[in-house]
Amino acid sequence: MASGSSSLMWFRKGLRIHDNPALQHAAKESNCVYPVFVIDPYFMEPDPNAFSPGSSRAGLNRIRFLLESLVDLDSSLRQLGSRLLVLKGDPGEVIIRCLKEWEVKRLCFEYDTDPYYQALDIKVKNYASAAGIEVFSPVSHTLFDSAEIIQKNGGRPPLSYQSFLKLAGQPSWASSPLLTTLSWLPPVGDVGTCEISNVPTVKELGYEEIGQDESTPFKGGESEALKRLRESIRDKEWVANFEKPKGDPSAFLKPATTVLSPYLKFGCLSSRYFYQCLTDVYKNMKWHTSPPVSLVGQLLWRDFFYTVGFGTPNFDRMKGNRICKQIPWNDDDELLAAWREARTGYPWIDAIMVQLRKWGWMHHLARHCVACFLTRGDLFVHWEKGRDVFERLLIDSDWAINNGNWLWLSCSSFFYQYNRIYSPISFGKKYDPNGNYIRHFLPILKDMPKEYIYEPWTAPPSIQAKAKCIIGKDYPKPVVCHDSAIKECKRKLAEAYALNKRLDGSVTEEDLKKLRRKLEEDENPESNTSRTRQKLIG
Ligand code: FAD
């Protein structure tokens, strides 16, 4: 490319300066660089009908996290002699308009495997190539190039973590240090008539501010991400001994894991830089844990789900998804609402759902418990419905990882031991017998004696009165009886698995309908969900 031309750096994820090959390339031999972020109504338009403040796709906590990340990015760009140009509208249209108006010769953006960006990028790339604009779109959101792994595997994604590891090997970039700082950026060129704004506030986007009590304690941005990374790896013993799923899901004052997921989601932290920092720690330790349980192993889980998600048509739904078991889940909106609104009557489950709403983050095992409870453990509600709630409320909401884990937890794919169910009563008790986590997120139960905190409906009326929490009035009775619900769920899953085996992956809508009818006819009246609901315990 001739020197003296302009580049457009399109930020979407990858909201960072360190290890950002697209930004580095944009800066090379350009006399001006336009760093652009487009506020996309698809994710950001307020939805007054949503079940909590936010847009239809993102809760306000994640929107705020993104805005904080943009403010931080803008401030870093300014230190390098540039700034962030914020525009609003359909990103494809906005970018094409900017390319034309600014006579851009080079367009740089991080490659994105999410279906939404795949479709968007085709449109923009088509325009750019017809207009003779160079496009540079490197893989830097993940450790590996998903397409390369799929190609190595004969065109299909590996479906187990171990086979993924074998195919992946060592990342090609890992042997040399990554570029983590920039000393300078070319200035921003003339922006012409394009409508540029500063990073908006949540109010300017049309949202009401929410109280501090409802806000996530995690602040967005690359500066926060790097600070958190440094704090996480300071204790080298902790890094070397990290072993998941060990770790306390009820720890909230000091979470048992890094809480770097929201920063990885938006690319405020490079997963490659995180990986390199971890391997540097390992080099100086006598011993360290290994995948799948180590911290590096966690990053590899992330890449695993990215690869399977990228190579599996309809990965985010049951129908038409060849790796997903076809199961006659129910569509019970009442049960779904009880789960989503933390009204199941099981304090462990409800406390986790409150943490989701308020913090947008929960420990991995806490996510296991509520996902299992909604689907194969107790309520038998479709995993896609739970996925939607997580997708909207998590600040680390990530298309590939979220769908992958919901497929896993609902025993629809990857994991098939549907007899192994998390108890909504005893699982949390193992870690937190006093129920401190429950008391924090469900203050209505704060005075319930520890003997009853996981099963408050068993507390005698006098104890409930003393604790100022009458079950059925101040806090709900259990929405289902766990003991009968698990039996029902297991029975349904056994039948569904048998059907999937018999029809060898070609279960139709009609087959599922028939099975649903049969399951209803065979239903044990004692464990019928609606009856179980009516004769609630307590
Ligand atoms: P750490 O244990 O410190 O791990 C470091 C990083 O490794 C994480 O930040 C994350 O990027 C990655 N990682 C860890 N566990 C997993 C995993 N099981 N699968 C893939 N990557 C992993 N994680 C998301 O980032 N976004 C989601 O939308 C998401 N949805 C989930 C839904 C369900 C039902 C379940 C069970 C898990 C989900 N997870 C999701 C995975 C996991 O729970 C979180 O990544 C993790 O709890 C984040 O906390 P951390 O950063 O402290 O993790």
Coordinates of C-alpha atoms and ligand atoms in Angstrom, one line a residue:
M1 CA 0.0 0.0 0.0
A2 CA 1.3 3.5 -0.8
S3 CA 2.2 5.6 2.2
G4 CA 0.0 8.5 2.9
S5 CA -3.3 6.6 2.8
S6 CA -5.9 6.2 5.4
S7 CA -7.0 3.1 7.4
L8 CA -10.2 2.4 9.3
M9 CA -9.9 0.4 12.5
W10 CA -13.3 -1.1 13.2
F11 CA -13.6 -2.1 16.9
R12 CA -16.3 -4.5 17.8
K13 CA -14.8 -6.9 20.4
G14 CA -11.0 -6.6 20.8
L15 CA -11.5 -3.4 22.8
R16 CA -7.8 -3.1 23.7
I17 CA -4.5 -1.7 22.7
H18 CA -2.3 -4.7 23.8
D19 CA -2.0 -7.6 21.4
N20 CA -4.3 -6.1 18.8
P21 CA -2.9 -7.1 15.4
A22 CA -5.7 -5.4 13.5
L23 CA -4.9 -2.1 15.2
Q24 CA -1.1 -2.6 14.6
H25 CA -1.8 -3.2 10.9
A26 CA -4.1 -0.2 10.6
A27 CA -1.3 2.0 12.0
K28 CA 1.4 0.7 9.7
E29 CA 2.3 3.1 6.9
S30 CA -0.9 5.1 7.2
N31 CA -0.9 8.8 7.5
C32 CA -4.2 8.7 9.3
V33 CA -6.2 6.0 11.1
Y34 CA -10.0 6.3 11.9
P35 CA -10.7 4.2 15.1
V36 CA -14.4 3.5 14.9
F37 CA -17.0 1.9 17.2
V38 CA -20.6 1.6 16.0
I39 CA -23.4 1.6 18.5
D40 CA -25.6 -1.2 17.1
P41 CA -29.3 -0.9 17.8
Y42 CA -29.5 -4.7 17.5
F43 CA -27.8 -5.0 20.8
M44 CA -28.3 -1.6 22.4
E45 CA -31.8 -0.3 21.6
P46 CA -33.8 0.0 24.9
D47 CA -36.6 -2.5 25.1
P48 CA -39.3 -1.3 27.5
N49 CA -40.9 -4.8 27.3
A50 CA -37.9 -6.7 28.4
F51 CA -38.1 -8.6 31.7
S52 CA -35.4 -6.3 33.2
P53 CA -33.8 -3.0 32.3
G54 CA -31.8 -3.2 29.1
S55 CA -32.3 -4.0 25.4
S56 CA -33.9 -7.2 24.2
R57 CA -30.5 -8.8 23.9
A58 CA -28.5 -7.2 26.6
G59 CA -29.2 -6.4 30.2
L60 CA -28.2 -2.9 31.4
N61 CA -25.2 -4.3 33.4
R62 CA -23.5 -5.5 30.2
I63 CA -24.4 -2.4 28.3
R64 CA -22.8 -0.3 31.0
F65 CA -19.7 -2.6 31.0
L66 CA -19.4 -2.1 27.3
L67 CA -19.6 1.7 27.6
E68 CA -17.0 1.7 30.4
S69 CA -14.8 -0.4 28.1
L70 CA -15.2 2.2 25.3
V71 CA -14.4 5.1 27.6
D72 CA -11.2 3.3 28.6
L73 CA -10.3 2.5 25.0
D74 CA -10.9 6.2 24.0
S75 CA -8.7 7.4 26.8
S76 CA -5.9 4.9 25.8
L77 CA -6.2 6.0 22.2
R78 CA -6.0 9.7 23.2
Q79 CA -2.7 9.0 25.0
L80 CA -1.4 7.6 21.7
G81 CA -2.5 10.8 19.8
S82 CA -5.8 9.4 18.5
R83 CA -9.4 9.0 19.8
L84 CA -12.4 6.8 19.4
L85 CA -15.0 7.8 16.9
V86 CA -18.4 6.6 18.0
L87 CA -21.2 6.3 15.4
K88 CA -24.7 5.0 15.6
G89 CA -26.7 2.8 13.3
D90 CA -26.7 -0.5 11.4
P91 CA -22.9 -1.3 11.5
G92 CA -22.7 -2.5 7.9
E93 CA -24.3 0.6 6.5
V94 CA -22.3 2.9 8.8
I95 CA -19.0 1.4 8.0
I96 CA -19.6 1.4 4.2
R97 CA -20.6 5.1 4.5
C98 CA -17.4 5.9 6.4
L99 CA -15.2 4.0 3.9
K100 CA -16.7 6.0 1.1
E101 CA -16.7 9.4 2.8
W102 CA -13.1 9.1 4.2
E103 CA -11.7 7.4 1.1
V104 CA -10.3 4.7 3.2
K105 CA -7.7 2.4 1.5
R106 CA -7.5 -0.2 4.3
L107 CA -10.1 -1.7 6.6
C108 CA -8.9 -3.6 9.7
F109 CA -11.0 -5.5 12.2
E110 CA -10.6 -8.6 14.3
Y111 CA -12.0 -11.8 12.8
D112 CA -15.2 -12.9 14.6
T113 CA -16.7 -16.4 14.4
D114 CA -20.2 -15.4 15.8
P115 CA -22.9 -15.9 13.3
Y116 CA -24.1 -12.3 13.6
Y117 CA -20.6 -11.0 12.7
Q118 CA -20.1 -13.6 10.0
A119 CA -23.1 -12.3 8.2
L120 CA -22.3 -8.7 8.7
D121 CA -18.6 -9.1 7.7
I122 CA -19.6 -10.7 4.4
K123 CA -21.6 -7.6 3.5
V124 CA -18.8 -5.2 4.4
K125 CA -16.0 -7.3 2.8
N126 CA -18.0 -7.6 -0.4
Y127 CA -18.3 -3.8 -0.6
A128 CA -14.6 -3.3 0.3
S129 CA -13.3 -5.7 -2.3
A130 CA -15.5 -4.2 -5.1
A131 CA -14.2 -0.8 -4.1
G132 CA -10.5 -1.9 -4.1
I133 CA -10.1 -1.5 -0.3
E134 CA -7.6 -3.8 1.4
V135 CA -9.2 -5.9 4.2
F136 CA -7.2 -7.2 7.1
S137 CA -9.1 -9.4 9.5
P138 CA -6.8 -11.4 11.7
V139 CA -7.8 -14.1 14.2
S140 CA -6.9 -12.7 17.7
H141 CA -10.0 -13.2 19.8
T142 CA -9.1 -16.9 20.4
L143 CA -5.9 -18.9 20.8
F144 CA -6.4 -20.8 17.6
D145 CA -8.0 -20.3 14.3
S146 CA -11.2 -22.4 14.5
A147 CA -11.4 -22.8 10.7
E148 CA -7.9 -24.2 10.6
I149 CA -8.7 -26.8 13.3
I150 CA -11.9 -27.8 11.5
Q151 CA -9.9 -28.2 8.3
K152 CA -7.3 -30.3 10.0
N153 CA -10.1 -32.6 11.2
G154 CA -11.4 -33.2 7.7
G155 CA -14.0 -30.4 7.7
R156 CA -15.8 -31.2 10.9
P157 CA -15.2 -29.7 14.3
P158 CA -13.7 -32.1 17.0
L159 CA -16.5 -33.0 19.4
S160 CA -14.4 -33.8 22.5
Y161 CA -12.0 -31.6 24.4
Q162 CA -9.2 -34.3 24.1
S163 CA -9.5 -34.5 20.4
F164 CA -9.5 -30.7 20.2
L165 CA -6.3 -30.6 22.2
K166 CA -4.6 -33.2 19.9
L167 CA -5.6 -31.2 16.8
A168 CA -4.7 -27.8 18.3
G169 CA -1.2 -28.6 19.6
Q170 CA 0.7 -25.5 20.6
P171 CA -0.5 -22.1 19.3
S172 CA 1.8 -20.9 16.5
W173 CA 2.3 -17.4 18.0
A174 CA 3.2 -18.7 21.5
S175 CA 7.0 -19.0 21.0
S176 CA 7.6 -15.2 20.5
P177 CA 6.4 -12.4 22.8
L178 CA 3.3 -10.6 21.7
L179 CA 3.3 -6.9 21.0
T180 CA 1.6 -5.5 24.1
T181 CA 2.2 -1.8 23.9
L182 CA 2.0 0.9 21.2
S183 CA 4.0 4.1 21.5
W184 CA 2.1 6.1 18.9
L185 CA -0.8 6.1 16.5
P186 CA -1.3 8.1 13.3
P187 CA -3.8 10.9 13.8
V188 CA -7.5 10.7 13.0
G189 CA -8.2 12.2 9.5
D190 CA -11.0 14.7 8.6
V191 CA -14.3 13.1 9.5
G192 CA -16.3 15.1 7.0
T193 CA -20.1 15.0 7.5
C194 CA -20.2 11.7 9.4
E195 CA -22.0 12.2 12.7
I196 CA -19.4 11.4 15.4
S197 CA -20.1 11.4 19.1
N198 CA -18.2 10.8 22.3
V199 CA -18.9 7.5 24.1
P200 CA -22.5 7.9 25.3
T201 CA -23.7 7.4 28.8
V202 CA -26.4 4.9 29.6
K203 CA -28.8 7.8 30.0
E204 CA -27.9 9.2 26.5
L205 CA -28.7 5.7 25.1
G206 CA -32.2 6.1 26.6
Y207 CA -31.9 4.0 29.8
E208 CA -32.7 4.9 33.3
E209 CA -29.8 4.6 35.8
I210 CA -30.2 1.6 38.1
G211 CA -29.3 1.7 41.8
Q212 CA -25.9 0.6 43.0
D213 CA -27.4 -2.4 44.7
E214 CA -28.6 -3.7 41.3
S215 CA -25.2 -3.0 39.5
T216 CA -22.4 -5.3 38.8
P217 CA -19.3 -4.7 40.9
F218 CA -17.1 -5.4 37.9
K219 CA -16.0 -2.4 35.8
G220 CA -15.3 -2.6 32.1
G221 CA -12.2 -1.8 30.2
E222 CA -8.7 -2.9 29.3
S223 CA -7.1 -1.1 32.3
E224 CA -9.3 -3.0 34.7
A225 CA -8.7 -6.2 32.7
L226 CA -4.9 -5.9 33.0
K227 CA -5.1 -4.9 36.6
R228 CA -7.3 -8.0 37.3
L229 CA -5.0 -10.2 35.3
R230 CA -1.9 -9.0 37.3
E231 CA -3.8 -9.6 40.6
S232 CA -4.8 -13.0 39.5
I233 CA -1.4 -14.2 38.5
R234 CA 0.5 -12.5 41.4
D235 CA -0.1 -15.6 43.6
K236 CA 2.0 -18.0 41.5
E237 CA 1.1 -21.0 43.8
W238 CA -2.6 -20.3 43.2
V239 CA -2.1 -20.2 39.5
A240 CA 0.0 -23.4 39.5
N241 CA -2.5 -25.3 41.7
F242 CA -5.7 -24.0 40.0
E243 CA -8.0 -27.0 39.6
K244 CA -11.5 -26.7 38.2
P245 CA -14.1 -27.9 39.2
K246 CA -12.6 -27.6 42.7
G247 CA -13.2 -24.2 44.1
D248 CA -16.1 -22.7 46.1
P249 CA -19.1 -21.5 44.0
S250 CA -20.5 -19.7 47.0
A251 CA -17.4 -17.5 47.5
F252 CA -18.5 -14.0 46.5
L253 CA -16.4 -11.6 48.5
K254 CA -13.3 -13.1 46.9
P255 CA -14.5 -15.3 44.0
A256 CA -12.7 -18.6 43.6
T257 CA -11.8 -18.0 39.9
T258 CA -10.3 -15.0 38.0
V259 CA -13.5 -13.2 36.9
L260 CA -11.7 -12.4 33.7
S261 CA -14.5 -13.7 31.5
P262 CA -16.3 -10.4 30.8
Y263 CA -13.0 -8.9 29.8
L264 CA -12.3 -11.8 27.5
K265 CA -15.8 -11.6 26.1
F266 CA -15.3 -8.0 24.9
G267 CA -11.6 -8.5 24.2
C268 CA -10.5 -6.0 26.8
L269 CA -8.1 -8.8 27.6
S270 CA -6.4 -10.8 24.9
S271 CA -6.8 -14.5 25.6
R272 CA -3.4 -15.0 23.9
Y273 CA -1.7 -12.6 26.3
F274 CA -3.5 -14.3 29.3
Y275 CA -2.2 -17.6 28.0
Q276 CA 1.3 -16.3 27.7
C277 CA 1.3 -14.9 31.2
L278 CA 0.1 -18.2 32.6
T279 CA 2.8 -20.2 30.7
D280 CA 5.4 -17.7 32.0
V281 CA 4.2 -18.5 35.6
Y282 CA 4.3 -22.2 34.9
K283 CA 7.9 -22.0 33.7
N284 CA 9.1 -20.9 37.1
M285 CA 7.1 -23.5 39.1
K286 CA 8.2 -27.0 40.0
W287 CA 4.7 -28.3 39.3
H288 CA 1.4 -27.1 37.9
T289 CA -2.0 -28.5 37.0
S290 CA -2.8 -29.4 33.4
P291 CA -5.8 -29.2 31.0
P292 CA -8.7 -29.7 31.4
V293 CA -8.5 -28.5 35.0
S294 CA -5.7 -25.9 34.9
L295 CA -6.2 -22.2 34.1
V296 CA -4.7 -22.7 30.7
G297 CA -7.2 -25.6 30.4
Q298 CA -10.0 -23.1 31.0
L299 CA -8.8 -21.0 28.0
L300 CA -8.7 -24.1 26.0
W301 CA -12.3 -24.9 26.9
R302 CA -13.1 -21.5 25.5
D303 CA -11.4 -22.3 22.2
F304 CA -13.0 -25.7 22.1
F305 CA -16.5 -24.2 22.3
Y306 CA -15.6 -21.5 19.7
T307 CA -14.5 -24.2 17.3
V308 CA -17.5 -26.5 17.7
G309 CA -19.8 -23.5 17.6
F310 CA -18.2 -22.2 14.4
G311 CA -18.3 -25.6 12.7
T312 CA -21.8 -26.7 13.7
P313 CA -24.8 -25.4 11.8
N314 CA -27.6 -24.3 14.1
F315 CA -25.4 -24.7 17.1
D316 CA -27.6 -22.4 19.1
R317 CA -30.8 -24.4 18.8
M318 CA -32.1 -28.0 19.2
K319 CA -33.8 -28.3 15.8
G320 CA -31.5 -28.9 12.9
N321 CA -28.5 -29.2 15.2
R322 CA -26.8 -32.5 14.4
I323 CA -24.9 -32.7 17.7
C324 CA -27.9 -32.0 19.9
K325 CA -30.2 -34.7 21.3
Q326 CA -33.8 -34.1 20.4
I327 CA -35.7 -33.9 23.7
P328 CA -39.4 -33.1 24.4
W329 CA -38.7 -30.2 26.7
N330 CA -41.7 -28.3 28.0
D331 CA -42.5 -24.7 27.3
D332 CA -43.8 -23.9 30.8
D333 CA -43.5 -20.1 31.0
E334 CA -44.6 -20.1 34.6
L335 CA -41.8 -22.3 35.7
L336 CA -39.4 -20.4 33.5
A337 CA -40.5 -17.1 35.1
A338 CA -40.1 -18.6 38.6
W339 CA -36.6 -19.6 37.8
R340 CA -35.7 -16.3 36.1
E341 CA -37.1 -14.2 38.8
A342 CA -35.5 -16.1 41.7
R343 CA -38.9 -17.5 42.9
T344 CA -38.3 -21.2 42.8
G345 CA -38.4 -21.5 46.6
Y346 CA -35.0 -23.2 46.6
P347 CA -32.7 -20.6 48.2
W348 CA -29.5 -21.9 46.7
I349 CA -31.0 -21.6 43.2
D350 CA -32.7 -18.3 43.8
A351 CA -29.6 -16.7 45.3
I352 CA -27.6 -17.7 42.2
M353 CA -30.3 -16.2 40.0
V354 CA -30.2 -12.9 42.0
Q355 CA -26.4 -12.9 41.6
L356 CA -27.0 -13.3 37.9
R357 CA -29.4 -10.3 37.8
K358 CA -27.3 -8.1 40.0
W359 CA -23.8 -9.0 39.1
G360 CA -24.1 -10.6 35.6
W361 CA -21.5 -13.1 36.8
M362 CA -21.6 -16.3 38.8
H363 CA -19.1 -19.1 39.5
H364 CA -19.0 -21.9 37.0
L365 CA -20.5 -24.5 39.4
A366 CA -23.3 -22.1 40.3
R367 CA -24.1 -21.8 36.6
H368 CA -24.1 -25.6 36.5
C369 CA -26.6 -25.8 39.4
V370 CA -29.2 -23.4 37.9
A371 CA -28.9 -24.7 34.4
C372 CA -29.3 -28.3 35.6
F373 CA -32.3 -27.3 37.8
L374 CA -34.1 -25.5 34.9
T375 CA -33.6 -28.4 32.4
R376 CA -32.9 -32.0 33.2
G377 CA -32.8 -31.8 37.0
D378 CA -36.1 -30.4 38.0
L379 CA -38.2 -28.2 35.7
F380 CA -37.6 -29.8 32.3
V381 CA -37.8 -26.4 30.6
H382 CA -36.1 -26.1 27.2
W383 CA -32.4 -25.2 27.5
E384 CA -32.9 -22.5 24.8
K385 CA -35.1 -20.5 27.2
G386 CA -32.5 -20.6 30.0
R387 CA -29.8 -19.8 27.4
D388 CA -31.7 -16.7 26.4
V389 CA -31.9 -15.5 30.0
F390 CA -28.1 -16.0 30.5
E391 CA -27.4 -14.5 27.1
R392 CA -29.2 -11.3 28.1
L393 CA -28.0 -11.0 31.7
L394 CA -24.5 -12.2 31.9
I395 CA -21.8 -9.6 31.5
D396 CA -19.6 -12.3 30.0
S397 CA -22.4 -13.5 27.7
D398 CA -20.6 -15.2 24.8
W399 CA -22.4 -16.9 22.0
A400 CA -20.2 -20.0 21.6
I401 CA -19.5 -20.6 25.3
N402 CA -23.0 -20.0 26.5
N403 CA -24.6 -22.3 23.9
G404 CA -21.9 -24.9 24.4
N405 CA -22.4 -25.0 28.1
W406 CA -26.2 -25.1 27.9
L407 CA -25.9 -28.0 25.5
W408 CA -23.6 -29.7 28.0
L409 CA -25.7 -29.0 31.2
S410 CA -29.0 -30.1 29.7
C411 CA -27.3 -33.4 28.5
S412 CA -28.2 -32.4 25.0
S413 CA -24.6 -32.7 23.8
F414 CA -21.0 -33.4 25.0
F415 CA -22.2 -34.8 28.4
Y416 CA -24.8 -37.5 28.7
Q417 CA -24.8 -38.7 32.3
Y418 CA -28.3 -37.5 33.0
N419 CA -28.5 -39.5 36.2
R420 CA -26.0 -37.1 37.8
I421 CA -28.0 -34.2 39.1
Y422 CA -27.1 -31.3 41.3
S423 CA -29.2 -31.2 44.4
P424 CA -30.6 -27.7 44.9
I425 CA -30.3 -28.4 48.7
S426 CA -27.2 -30.4 49.5
F427 CA -24.8 -29.2 46.8
G428 CA -24.5 -25.6 48.1
K429 CA -24.5 -26.7 51.7
K430 CA -21.3 -28.6 51.2
Y431 CA -19.4 -25.4 50.5
D432 CA -21.4 -23.0 52.7
P433 CA -23.1 -24.7 55.6
N434 CA -24.0 -21.4 57.2
G435 CA -25.7 -20.1 54.0
N436 CA -23.7 -16.8 53.9
Y437 CA -24.1 -16.6 50.1
I438 CA -27.9 -17.1 50.4
R439 CA -28.1 -14.5 53.2
H440 CA -26.2 -12.0 51.1
F441 CA -28.2 -12.4 47.8
L442 CA -31.6 -13.2 49.5
P443 CA -31.7 -10.9 52.5
I444 CA -35.3 -12.0 53.3
L445 CA -33.7 -15.2 54.6
K446 CA -30.9 -13.5 56.5
D447 CA -32.2 -14.5 59.9
M448 CA -33.2 -18.1 59.1
P449 CA -31.3 -20.5 61.3
K450 CA -28.6 -22.4 59.4
E451 CA -30.4 -25.7 59.9
Y452 CA -33.2 -24.5 57.6
I453 CA -31.5 -22.0 55.3
Y454 CA -31.4 -24.5 52.4
E455 CA -34.9 -25.8 53.0
P456 CA -36.8 -23.0 54.8
W457 CA -40.2 -24.7 54.2
T458 CA -39.2 -27.3 56.7
A459 CA -38.7 -24.7 59.5
P460 CA -41.5 -24.8 62.1
P461 CA -43.9 -21.8 62.0
S462 CA -42.5 -20.4 65.2
I463 CA -39.0 -20.4 63.7
Q464 CA -40.3 -18.8 60.5
A465 CA -42.0 -16.1 62.5
K466 CA -38.9 -15.4 64.5
A467 CA -36.8 -15.2 61.3
K468 CA -39.4 -12.7 59.9
C469 CA -39.8 -14.9 56.9
I470 CA -43.1 -16.8 56.5
I471 CA -42.7 -19.4 53.7
G472 CA -45.5 -19.0 51.2
K473 CA -45.8 -15.3 52.1
D474 CA -42.4 -13.6 52.4
Y475 CA -40.5 -16.2 50.4
P476 CA -42.1 -18.8 48.1
K477 CA -42.7 -22.5 48.7
P478 CA -40.7 -24.8 46.4
V479 CA -42.1 -24.6 42.9
V480 CA -41.6 -28.4 42.5
C481 CA -40.8 -31.2 44.9
H482 CA -37.2 -32.0 44.0
D483 CA -37.4 -35.7 44.8
S484 CA -40.3 -36.4 42.5
A485 CA -39.2 -33.9 39.9
I486 CA -35.8 -35.7 39.4
K487 CA -37.5 -39.0 38.9
E488 CA -39.8 -37.5 36.3
C489 CA -36.9 -35.8 34.5
K490 CA -34.8 -39.0 34.4
R491 CA -37.7 -41.0 33.1
K492 CA -38.3 -38.5 30.3
L493 CA -34.6 -38.3 29.4
A494 CA -34.4 -42.1 29.3
E495 CA -37.2 -42.3 26.8
A496 CA -35.8 -39.4 24.8
Y497 CA -32.4 -41.0 24.7
A498 CA -33.9 -44.3 23.6
L499 CA -35.8 -42.5 20.8
N500 CA -32.7 -40.7 19.6
K501 CA -30.8 -44.0 19.6
R502 CA -33.5 -45.8 17.7
L503 CA -33.9 -43.1 15.0
D504 CA -30.1 -42.5 14.9
G505 CA -30.2 -38.7 14.8
S506 CA -33.2 -38.3 12.6
V507 CA -35.9 -37.5 15.2
T508 CA -38.7 -35.4 13.6
E509 CA -41.0 -32.9 15.2
E510 CA -43.8 -35.5 14.9
D511 CA -41.7 -38.1 16.7
L512 CA -41.2 -35.6 19.6
K513 CA -44.9 -34.8 19.7
K514 CA -45.7 -38.5 20.0
L515 CA -43.1 -39.0 22.7
R516 CA -44.5 -36.0 24.6
R517 CA -48.0 -37.5 24.4
K518 CA -46.7 -40.9 25.6
L519 CA -44.8 -39.3 28.5
E520 CA -47.9 -37.4 29.6
E521 CA -50.0 -40.6 29.5
D522 CA -47.5 -42.5 31.5
E523 CA -47.0 -39.8 34.0
N524 CA -47.0 -40.9 37.6
P525 CA -49.9 -38.9 39.2
E526 CA -47.8 -38.5 42.3
S527 CA -45.0 -36.8 40.5
N528 CA -47.0 -34.9 37.9
T529 CA -45.3 -31.5 37.8
S530 CA -48.5 -29.5 38.0
R531 CA -49.8 -31.5 40.8
T532 CA -46.4 -31.4 42.5
R533 CA -46.8 -27.7 42.2
Q534 CA -50.2 -27.6 43.8
K535 CA -49.5 -29.8 46.7
L536 CA -46.4 -27.8 47.6
I537 CA -44.5 -28.9 50.6
G538 CA -44.7 -26.8 53.7
Ligands
FAD1 P1 -11.9 -18.9 35.2 O1 -12.1 -20.2 35.8 O2 -11.0 -17.9 35.8 O3 -11.4 -19.3 33.7 C1 -10.7 -18.4 32.8 C2 -11.4 -18.2 31.5 O4 -11.5 -19.5 30.9 C3 -12.8 -17.7 31.6 O5 -12.8 -16.3 31.8 C4 -13.4 -18.2 30.4 O6 -13.1 -17.3 29.3 C5 -12.8 -19.5 30.1 N1 -13.6 -20.6 30.7 C6 -13.7 -21.0 31.9 N2 -14.6 -22.0 32.0 C7 -15.1 -22.2 30.8 C8 -16.0 -23.1 30.2 N3 -16.7 -24.0 30.9 N4 -16.3 -23.0 28.9 C9 -15.6 -22.1 28.1 N5 -14.7 -21.3 28.6 C10 -14.5 -21.3 29.9 N6 -18.6 -18.3 30.1 C11 -18.5 -17.2 29.3 O7 -17.4 -16.6 29.2 N7 -19.6 -16.7 28.7 C12 -20.9 -17.3 28.8 O8 -21.8 -16.9 28.2 C13 -21.0 -18.5 29.6 N8 -22.1 -19.1 29.8 C14 -22.2 -20.3 30.6 C15 -23.4 -21.0 30.7 C16 -23.5 -22.1 31.5 C17 -24.8 -22.8 31.6 C18 -22.3 -22.6 32.1 C19 -22.4 -23.8 33.0 C20 -21.1 -21.9 32.0 C21 -21.0 -20.8 31.2 N9 -19.8 -20.1 31.0 C22 -19.7 -19.0 30.2 C23 -18.5 -20.8 31.4 C24 -17.9 -20.4 32.7 O9 -18.9 -20.6 33.7 C25 -17.4 -19.0 32.8 O10 -16.5 -18.8 31.7 C26 -16.6 -18.8 34.1 O11 -17.3 -19.1 35.2 C27 -16.1 -17.4 34.1 O12 -15.4 -17.1 35.3 P2 -13.9 -16.8 35.3 O13 -13.5 -15.8 34.3 O14 -13.6 -16.5 36.8 O15 -13.3 -18.2 34.9

